Amino acid sequence: GEFLYSMVRILKPEYVLETGTHWGIGASYLGMGIKDNHFGKVTTIEFIPENHRKAVERFRILGLDNYVDAVLGRVEDYKPAVQYGLIFLDTEPITRFSELVKFYEHLEPGGFLFIHDTPRTLCQGNVNTDHPEIPSWPFGNIPNRMLELVKNGELRPFHFPTPRGLVGFYKVHPDDLKWQK
């Protein structure tokens, strides 16, 4: 939570997107950062009605109603209308890579995207005999589009060695230094 709050305070994004609201703890920290910045909006998406209700109540109690928009629905159906300066992906692990691909075009240049619970290996090659239908369990194989974005230098990954893992991506900005070989 403190990390999310700090990222909002440091980056000062106008718009933040979170997938996988659950009970609204992460979105509350994001919303408190927006509130303390005195501008911006967090959109958080949750598909389980009971979780959504708990989160909305949390936002109300914390006075974050004007800073956090809690969407009840499926991430796959969500259609962004803005560019986000910060995106935090925390739905079911098997959907997080496809969410990066979906929302990449809505991440502003110079923006940051984080995928929660990801070790340095991004679980590539993991085998779970209880779930043989999921290659590279629990996230699945990295989609080709995501591989292309990193290979082409459009997204720059970086890792945090937290116990559960956290990977971040920076979307290059046209004003960034062009490094020479």
XYZ file of C-alpha atoms in Angstrom:
181
model
C 0.000 0.000 0.000
C 2.737 2.459 0.913
C 4.449 1.721 -2.390
C 1.270 2.482 -4.364
C 0.672 5.672 -2.380
C 4.284 6.767 -2.933
C 4.164 6.076 -6.676
C 1.080 8.276 -7.017
C 2.676 11.041 -4.955
C 5.951 10.896 -6.912
C 4.596 10.397 -10.444
C 1.538 12.633 -10.017
C -0.546 10.849 -12.667
C -3.821 12.401 -13.674
C -5.380 8.974 -14.173
C -4.623 5.647 -12.492
C -6.060 2.245 -13.402
C -6.168 -0.788 -11.114
C -7.530 -4.191 -12.067
C -8.624 -6.600 -9.355
C -10.055 -4.301 -6.680
C -10.884 -7.092 -4.229
C -11.770 -5.231 -0.992
C -10.281 -1.929 -2.147
C -7.129 -1.792 -0.045
C -4.747 -1.063 -2.922
C -7.195 1.359 -4.532
C -7.531 3.149 -1.183
C -3.794 3.824 -1.085
C -3.866 4.930 -4.730
C -6.868 7.158 -3.952
C -5.173 8.682 -0.895
C -2.219 9.604 -3.123
C -4.566 11.221 -5.643
C -6.364 13.069 -2.826
C -3.072 14.355 -1.413
C -1.976 15.426 -4.910
C -5.202 17.500 -5.106
C -6.037 16.204 -8.582
C -6.626 13.017 -10.526
C -8.798 9.931 -10.471
C -8.371 6.216 -9.807
C -10.469 3.696 -11.709
C -10.529 0.231 -10.178
C -12.294 -2.776 -11.693
C -13.778 -5.721 -9.777
C -16.019 -8.493 -11.108
C -17.264 -10.043 -7.837
C -20.269 -8.064 -6.532
C -19.596 -8.742 -2.825
C -15.968 -7.579 -3.148
C -17.141 -4.512 -5.051
C -19.634 -3.632 -2.292
C -16.951 -3.960 0.410
C -14.574 -1.784 -1.591
C -17.162 0.926 -2.254
C -17.975 1.026 1.471
C -14.246 1.317 2.277
C -13.884 4.249 -0.136
C -16.911 5.958 1.424
C -15.586 5.532 4.979
C -12.165 6.866 3.949
C -13.672 9.865 2.139
C -12.341 8.737 -1.237
C -15.651 8.739 -3.160
C -14.519 11.671 -5.324
C -11.108 10.137 -6.035
C -11.853 6.467 -6.731
C -14.281 5.200 -9.356
C -15.131 1.570 -8.527
C -16.320 -0.283 -11.622
C -18.265 -3.519 -11.223
C -17.554 -5.645 -14.271
C -15.070 -7.736 -16.142
C -11.734 -6.216 -17.109
C -12.094 -7.742 -20.576
C -15.222 -5.623 -21.111
C -13.800 -2.351 -19.787
C -13.174 0.318 -22.431
C -10.805 3.067 -21.267
C -11.623 6.638 -22.245
C -8.371 8.213 -21.000
C -4.612 7.714 -20.964
C -3.238 6.448 -17.656
C 0.013 7.547 -16.056
C 0.008 4.528 -13.736
C -1.550 1.074 -14.139
C -1.538 -1.658 -11.477
C -2.622 -5.135 -12.658
C -3.812 -7.419 -9.862
C -6.661 -9.607 -11.170
C -6.394 -13.364 -11.566
C -2.793 -14.230 -12.538
C -3.812 -15.921 -15.800
C -5.260 -12.630 -17.142
C -2.561 -10.148 -16.128
C -0.328 -10.479 -19.197
C -3.303 -10.086 -21.553
C -4.328 -7.015 -19.546
C -0.904 -5.484 -20.185
C -1.461 -6.021 -23.908
C -5.010 -4.604 -23.706
C -4.088 -1.479 -21.750
C -0.676 -0.735 -23.312
C -2.203 1.724 -25.812
C -3.865 3.504 -22.869
C -0.617 3.924 -20.913
C 0.730 7.384 -21.595
C 4.333 7.755 -22.796
C 6.526 7.959 -19.704
C 3.917 6.002 -17.730
C 4.434 3.018 -15.461
C 2.629 -0.312 -15.327
C 3.039 -2.886 -12.553
C 2.043 -6.546 -12.392
C 1.606 -7.850 -8.854
C 2.868 -11.235 -7.601
C 5.414 -11.751 -10.380
C 8.888 -13.123 -9.654
C 11.883 -12.316 -11.844
C 11.149 -15.315 -14.072
C 7.540 -14.184 -14.650
C 6.800 -17.874 -13.923
C 7.875 -18.869 -17.429
C 8.350 -22.628 -17.583
C 6.593 -23.274 -14.252
C 4.786 -26.607 -14.196
C 1.929 -27.311 -11.795
C 0.790 -30.927 -12.059
C -2.582 -29.928 -10.588
C -3.098 -27.505 -13.497
C -1.385 -28.985 -16.567
C -3.757 -26.946 -18.771
C -1.913 -23.741 -17.761
C 1.583 -23.523 -19.256
C 3.963 -21.393 -17.183
C 1.573 -21.615 -14.241
C -0.101 -19.472 -12.880
C 0.385 -16.612 -15.387
C 0.573 -18.492 -18.662
C 3.057 -17.876 -21.431
C 4.034 -14.303 -22.196
C 1.968 -13.104 -25.189
C 3.865 -12.318 -28.385
C 2.747 -8.671 -28.306
C 4.206 -8.231 -24.822
C 7.466 -9.856 -25.941
C 7.597 -7.511 -28.966
C 7.034 -4.396 -26.826
C 9.963 -5.326 -24.579
C 12.212 -6.542 -27.409
C 11.582 -3.337 -29.406
C 12.365 -1.218 -26.361
C 8.882 0.302 -26.147
C 8.448 -1.148 -22.648
C 11.343 -1.468 -20.223
C 10.880 -4.057 -17.483
C 12.345 -3.796 -14.002
C 11.933 -6.049 -10.993
C 11.462 -5.647 -7.257
C 12.701 -8.564 -5.127
C 9.674 -8.599 -2.834
C 8.582 -11.894 -1.247
C 5.658 -12.251 -3.685
C 7.375 -10.515 -6.584
C 6.580 -7.332 -8.466
C 7.521 -6.420 -12.003
C 7.227 -2.930 -13.394
C 7.300 -1.637 -16.952
C 8.175 1.850 -18.110
C 6.657 3.022 -21.412
C 9.331 5.032 -23.158
C 8.731 8.729 -23.721
C 9.758 10.476 -26.979
C 11.928 12.910 -24.970
C 13.952 10.096 -23.313
C 17.654 10.006 -24.195
C 18.321 7.783 -27.217
C 21.199 5.617 -26.024
C 23.944 4.992 -28.549
C 25.651 1.635 -29.077
